[in-house]
XYZ file of C-alpha atoms in Angstrom:
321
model
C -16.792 23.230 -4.220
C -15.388 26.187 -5.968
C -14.021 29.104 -3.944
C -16.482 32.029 -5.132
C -14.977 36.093 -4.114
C -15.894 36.548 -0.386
C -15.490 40.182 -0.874
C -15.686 42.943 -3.655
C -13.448 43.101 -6.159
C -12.739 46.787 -5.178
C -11.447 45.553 -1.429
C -8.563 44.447 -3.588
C -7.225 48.556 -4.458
C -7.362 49.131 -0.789
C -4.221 49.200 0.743
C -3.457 45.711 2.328
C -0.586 46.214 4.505
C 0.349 49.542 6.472
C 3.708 49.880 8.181
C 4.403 52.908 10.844
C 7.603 53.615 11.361
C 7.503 56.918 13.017
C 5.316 56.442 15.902
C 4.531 54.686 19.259
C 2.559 51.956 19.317
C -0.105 51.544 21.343
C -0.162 49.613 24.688
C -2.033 46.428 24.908
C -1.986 46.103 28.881
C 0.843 46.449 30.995
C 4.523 45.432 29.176
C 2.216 43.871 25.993
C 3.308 46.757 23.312
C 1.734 46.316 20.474
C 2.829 45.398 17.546
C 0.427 44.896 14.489
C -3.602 45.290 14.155
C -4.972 42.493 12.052
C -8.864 43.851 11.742
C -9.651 43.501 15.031
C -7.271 41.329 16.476
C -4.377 42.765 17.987
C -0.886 41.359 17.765
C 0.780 41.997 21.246
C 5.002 40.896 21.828
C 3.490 38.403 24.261
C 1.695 36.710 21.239
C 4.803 37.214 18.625
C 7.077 35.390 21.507
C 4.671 32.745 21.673
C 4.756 32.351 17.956
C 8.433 31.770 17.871
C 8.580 29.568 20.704
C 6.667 27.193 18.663
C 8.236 27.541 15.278
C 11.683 28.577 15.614
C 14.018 26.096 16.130
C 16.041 26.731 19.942
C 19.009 28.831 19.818
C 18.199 29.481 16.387
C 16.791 33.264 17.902
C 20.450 34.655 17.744
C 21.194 33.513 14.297
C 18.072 34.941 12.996
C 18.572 37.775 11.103
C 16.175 41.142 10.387
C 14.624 39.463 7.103
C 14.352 35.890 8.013
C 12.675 37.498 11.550
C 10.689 39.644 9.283
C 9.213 36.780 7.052
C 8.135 34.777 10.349
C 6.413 37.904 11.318
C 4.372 37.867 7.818
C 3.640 34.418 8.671
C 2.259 35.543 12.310
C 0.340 37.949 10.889
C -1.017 35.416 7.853
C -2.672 33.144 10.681
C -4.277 36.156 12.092
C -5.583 36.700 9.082
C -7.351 33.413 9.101
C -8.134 33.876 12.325
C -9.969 37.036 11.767
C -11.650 35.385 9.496
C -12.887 32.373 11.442
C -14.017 35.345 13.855
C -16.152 36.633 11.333
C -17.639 33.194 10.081
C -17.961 32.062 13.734
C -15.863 29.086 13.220
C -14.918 27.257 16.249
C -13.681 24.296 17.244
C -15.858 21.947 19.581
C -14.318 20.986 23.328
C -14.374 16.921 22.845
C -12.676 17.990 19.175
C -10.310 20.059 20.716
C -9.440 16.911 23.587
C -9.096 14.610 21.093
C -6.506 16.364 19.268
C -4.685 17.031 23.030
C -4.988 13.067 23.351
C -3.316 12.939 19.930
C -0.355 14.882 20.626
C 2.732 14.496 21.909
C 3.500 14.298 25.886
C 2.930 17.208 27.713
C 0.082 18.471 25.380
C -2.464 18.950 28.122
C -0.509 22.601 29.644
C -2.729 25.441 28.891
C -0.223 26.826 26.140
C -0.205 24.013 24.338
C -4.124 23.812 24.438
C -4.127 26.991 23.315
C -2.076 26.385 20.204
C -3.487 23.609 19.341
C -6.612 25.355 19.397
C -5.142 28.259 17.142
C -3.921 25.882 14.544
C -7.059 23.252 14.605
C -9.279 27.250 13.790
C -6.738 28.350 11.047
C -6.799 24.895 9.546
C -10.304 24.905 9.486
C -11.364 28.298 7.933
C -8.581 27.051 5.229
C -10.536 24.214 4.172
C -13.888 25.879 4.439
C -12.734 29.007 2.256
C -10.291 27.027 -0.364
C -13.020 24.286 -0.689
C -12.036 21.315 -2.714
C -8.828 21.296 -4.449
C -9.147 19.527 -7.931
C -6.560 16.330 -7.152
C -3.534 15.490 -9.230
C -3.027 13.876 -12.418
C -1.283 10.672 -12.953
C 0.674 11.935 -15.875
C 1.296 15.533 -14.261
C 2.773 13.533 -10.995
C 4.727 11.376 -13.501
C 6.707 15.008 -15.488
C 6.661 16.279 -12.354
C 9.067 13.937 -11.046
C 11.254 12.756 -13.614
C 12.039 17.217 -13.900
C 12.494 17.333 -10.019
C 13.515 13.657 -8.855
C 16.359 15.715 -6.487
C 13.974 17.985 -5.086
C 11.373 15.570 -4.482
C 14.255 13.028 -2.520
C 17.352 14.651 -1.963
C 20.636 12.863 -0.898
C 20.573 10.916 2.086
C 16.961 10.283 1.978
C 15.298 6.555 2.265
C 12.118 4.862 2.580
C 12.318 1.659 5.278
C 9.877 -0.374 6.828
C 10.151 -0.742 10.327
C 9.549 -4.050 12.821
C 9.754 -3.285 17.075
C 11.041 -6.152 19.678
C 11.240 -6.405 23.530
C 14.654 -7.395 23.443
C 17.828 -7.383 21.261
C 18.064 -11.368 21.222
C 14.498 -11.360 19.842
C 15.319 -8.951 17.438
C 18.470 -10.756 15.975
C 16.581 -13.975 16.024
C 14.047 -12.360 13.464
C 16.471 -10.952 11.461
C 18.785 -13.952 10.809
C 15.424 -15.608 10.023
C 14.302 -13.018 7.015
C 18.223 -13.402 5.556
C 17.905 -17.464 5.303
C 14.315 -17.546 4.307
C 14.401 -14.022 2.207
C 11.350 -12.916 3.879
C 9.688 -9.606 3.363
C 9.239 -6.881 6.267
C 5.549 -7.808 5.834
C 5.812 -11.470 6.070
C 8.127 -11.008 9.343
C 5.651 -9.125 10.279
C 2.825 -11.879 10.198
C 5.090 -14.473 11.219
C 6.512 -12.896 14.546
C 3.818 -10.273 15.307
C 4.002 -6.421 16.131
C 2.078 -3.707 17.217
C 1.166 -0.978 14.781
C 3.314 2.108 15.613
C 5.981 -0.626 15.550
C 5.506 -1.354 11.586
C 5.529 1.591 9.469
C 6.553 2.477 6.191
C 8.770 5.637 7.228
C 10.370 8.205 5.383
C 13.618 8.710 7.126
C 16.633 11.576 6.894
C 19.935 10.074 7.555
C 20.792 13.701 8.891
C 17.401 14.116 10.924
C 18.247 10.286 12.791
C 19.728 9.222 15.644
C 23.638 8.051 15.417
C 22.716 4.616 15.705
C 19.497 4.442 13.164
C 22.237 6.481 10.814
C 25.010 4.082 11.666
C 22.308 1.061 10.988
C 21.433 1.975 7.708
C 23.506 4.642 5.974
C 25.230 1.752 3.880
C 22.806 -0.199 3.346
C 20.881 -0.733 -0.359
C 16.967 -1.326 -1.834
C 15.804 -4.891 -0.475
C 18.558 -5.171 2.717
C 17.786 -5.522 6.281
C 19.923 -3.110 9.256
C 21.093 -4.479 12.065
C 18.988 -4.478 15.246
C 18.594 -0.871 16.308
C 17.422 1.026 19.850
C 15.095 3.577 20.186
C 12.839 4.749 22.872
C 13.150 1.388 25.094
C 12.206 -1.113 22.235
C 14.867 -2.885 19.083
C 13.682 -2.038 16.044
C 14.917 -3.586 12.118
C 14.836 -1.357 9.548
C 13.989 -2.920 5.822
C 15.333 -0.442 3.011
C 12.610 -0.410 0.430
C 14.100 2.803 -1.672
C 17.211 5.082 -1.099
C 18.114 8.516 -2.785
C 20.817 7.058 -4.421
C 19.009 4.317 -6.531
C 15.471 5.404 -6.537
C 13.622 6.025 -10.180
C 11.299 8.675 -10.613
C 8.470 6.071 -11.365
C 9.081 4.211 -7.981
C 5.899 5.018 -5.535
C 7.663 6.664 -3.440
C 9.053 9.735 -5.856
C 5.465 9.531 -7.208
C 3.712 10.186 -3.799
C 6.133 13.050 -3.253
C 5.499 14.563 -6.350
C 1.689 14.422 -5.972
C 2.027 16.476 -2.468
C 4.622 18.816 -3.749
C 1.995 20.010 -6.865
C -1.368 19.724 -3.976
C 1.080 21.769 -1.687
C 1.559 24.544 -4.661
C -2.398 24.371 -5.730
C -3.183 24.948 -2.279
C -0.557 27.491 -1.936
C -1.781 29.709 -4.866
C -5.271 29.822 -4.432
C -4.561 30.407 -0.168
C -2.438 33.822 -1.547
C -5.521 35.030 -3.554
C -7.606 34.611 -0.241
C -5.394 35.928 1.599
C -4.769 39.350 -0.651
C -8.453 39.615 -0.305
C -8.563 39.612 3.073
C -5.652 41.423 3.528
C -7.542 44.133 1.640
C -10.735 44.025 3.141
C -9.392 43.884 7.286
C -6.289 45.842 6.412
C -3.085 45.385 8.836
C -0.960 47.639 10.433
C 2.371 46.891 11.739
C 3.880 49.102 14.073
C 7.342 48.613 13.059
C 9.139 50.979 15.453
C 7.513 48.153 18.322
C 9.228 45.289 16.889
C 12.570 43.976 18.592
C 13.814 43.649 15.322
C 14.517 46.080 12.581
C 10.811 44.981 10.507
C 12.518 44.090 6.492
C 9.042 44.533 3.689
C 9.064 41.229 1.542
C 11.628 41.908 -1.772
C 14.058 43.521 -0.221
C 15.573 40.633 2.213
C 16.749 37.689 0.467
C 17.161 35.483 3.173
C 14.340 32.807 3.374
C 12.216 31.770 6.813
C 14.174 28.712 8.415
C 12.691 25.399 8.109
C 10.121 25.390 11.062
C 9.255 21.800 12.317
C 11.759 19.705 13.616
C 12.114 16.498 12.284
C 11.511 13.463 14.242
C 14.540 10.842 15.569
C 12.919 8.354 12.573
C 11.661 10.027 10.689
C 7.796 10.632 8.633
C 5.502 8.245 8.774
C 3.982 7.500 5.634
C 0.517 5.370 6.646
């Protein structure tokens, strides 16, 4: 499905983004100031302090300065956008969709913030994919030159691929892995000789920086096609298999190639979600009441600092199926 103009081409000379410096704000209830008008939806400090809580990294608050606070603001204001949006269309998101996604996430998902955001990101996500349609998908040969330019990028140092096998015990665990050294067995043969649940084999993407001291300690040495040393994590004894490091990887491996083929879908889906949103920037207009904001509000050009890298990475890492 192509993505077709929603609104005239004139809504794109209107002025998209408004910034008052000189004035007040309004009052959104009692201690809510606000602090931007996104067509009809209202962006209070309550909301903005929510937002960071979710996608700031603790402590990082302090360090933050004006433009980096300013470009998480833009961001804010982007999902209203899509919000606004999904008002318009009457897009919502069903109650046994939205508890299924609670069931999904991580413990402590069922407070009411957490509903709540869940909810806000399940809405944005889906106006997204009903505005931007389908995005044409990536050629072999384009995911090919894109990785032999960007092979760094795409892993940087101290990046490895691993596959990963769970125990009840230690004993067990050493048992198994003494047995794939004299019988050079694959992760996936161990795994259909000895057995393991699902979550507990995974092909994972892990960050030697992101892991825990002993996964780091476990494998940080360790080369394509070598086994770690039985590691804990989270009650169970897991053995890591190396499949691909950083250091050794080509950019034809799989690996580099499934990178590359996200990186150029991330910056397809990227470009044609700023022409949307410049359109409906223009036709719902927003106004940012700058002299509200607990920080000194920096337009996009002028700071050069970039937004900080917003979701925390897990102890092991991503998992790739």
């Amino acid at each position: 499905m192509r993505h077709r103009a929603i609104f005239p081409a004139r809504a794109l000379l209107w002025l998209p983004l408004a910034v008052v410096a000189g004035c007040s704000a309004p009052t959104e209830g009692e201690g809510a100031a606000l602090l931007a008008v996104v067509g009809e939806r209202r962006v209070t400090r309550e909301d903005w302090e929510a937002y960071l809580a979710h996608n700031l990294p603790a402590g990082a608050m302090s360090a933050s300065g004006d433009a980096i606070l300013s470009r998480l603001f833009d961001a804010l204001l982007e999902e209203e956008l899509w919000l606004a949006e999904a008002d318009r269309l009457g897009i919502e998101i069903g109650e046994s969709e939205v508890e299924r996604m609670l069931h999904a996430a991580a413990e402590g998902a069922s407070d009411p913030e957490t509903r709540r955001w869940i909810l806000r990101q399940a809405r944005i996500e889906r106006v997204r994919q009903a505005l931007l349609g389908e995005i044409p998908s990536v050629r072999e040969d384009d995911a090919r030159a894109y990785a032999r330019q960007h092979l760094p990028r795409l892993v940087p140092p101290g990046r490895c691929l691993v596959r990963t096998l769970g125990f009840a015990s230690r004993r067990e665990a050493t048992e198994v892995r003494q047995e794939i050294l004299e019988r050079a067995l694959s992760l996936e043969q161990a795994v259909e000789i000895f057995g393991a649940r699902p979550e507990e084999s995974q092909r994972v993407e892990l960050s030697l920086d992101d892991a825990t001291e002993e996964v780091r300690a476990a494998i940080e040495d360790l080369g394509a096609g070598q086994v770690s040393r039985p590691v804990s994590y989270r009650n169970r004894v897991y053995l890591f298999l190396v499949e691909a490091t950083s250091a050794d990887v080509s950019p034809e491996h799989p690996w580099v190639l499934e990178r590359a083929r996200e990186a150029l879908l991330e910056a397809r889906l990227r470009e044609a979600a700023e022409h949307l949103l410049q359109e409906l920037r223009g036709a719902l207009g927003v106004t940012i009441y700058a002299a509200a904001l607990p920080f000194r509000y920096v337009p996009a050009g002028e700071g050069t600092a970039p937004a900080p890298t917003m979701s925390a990475a897990s102890p092991v890492g991503r998992r790739l199926e």
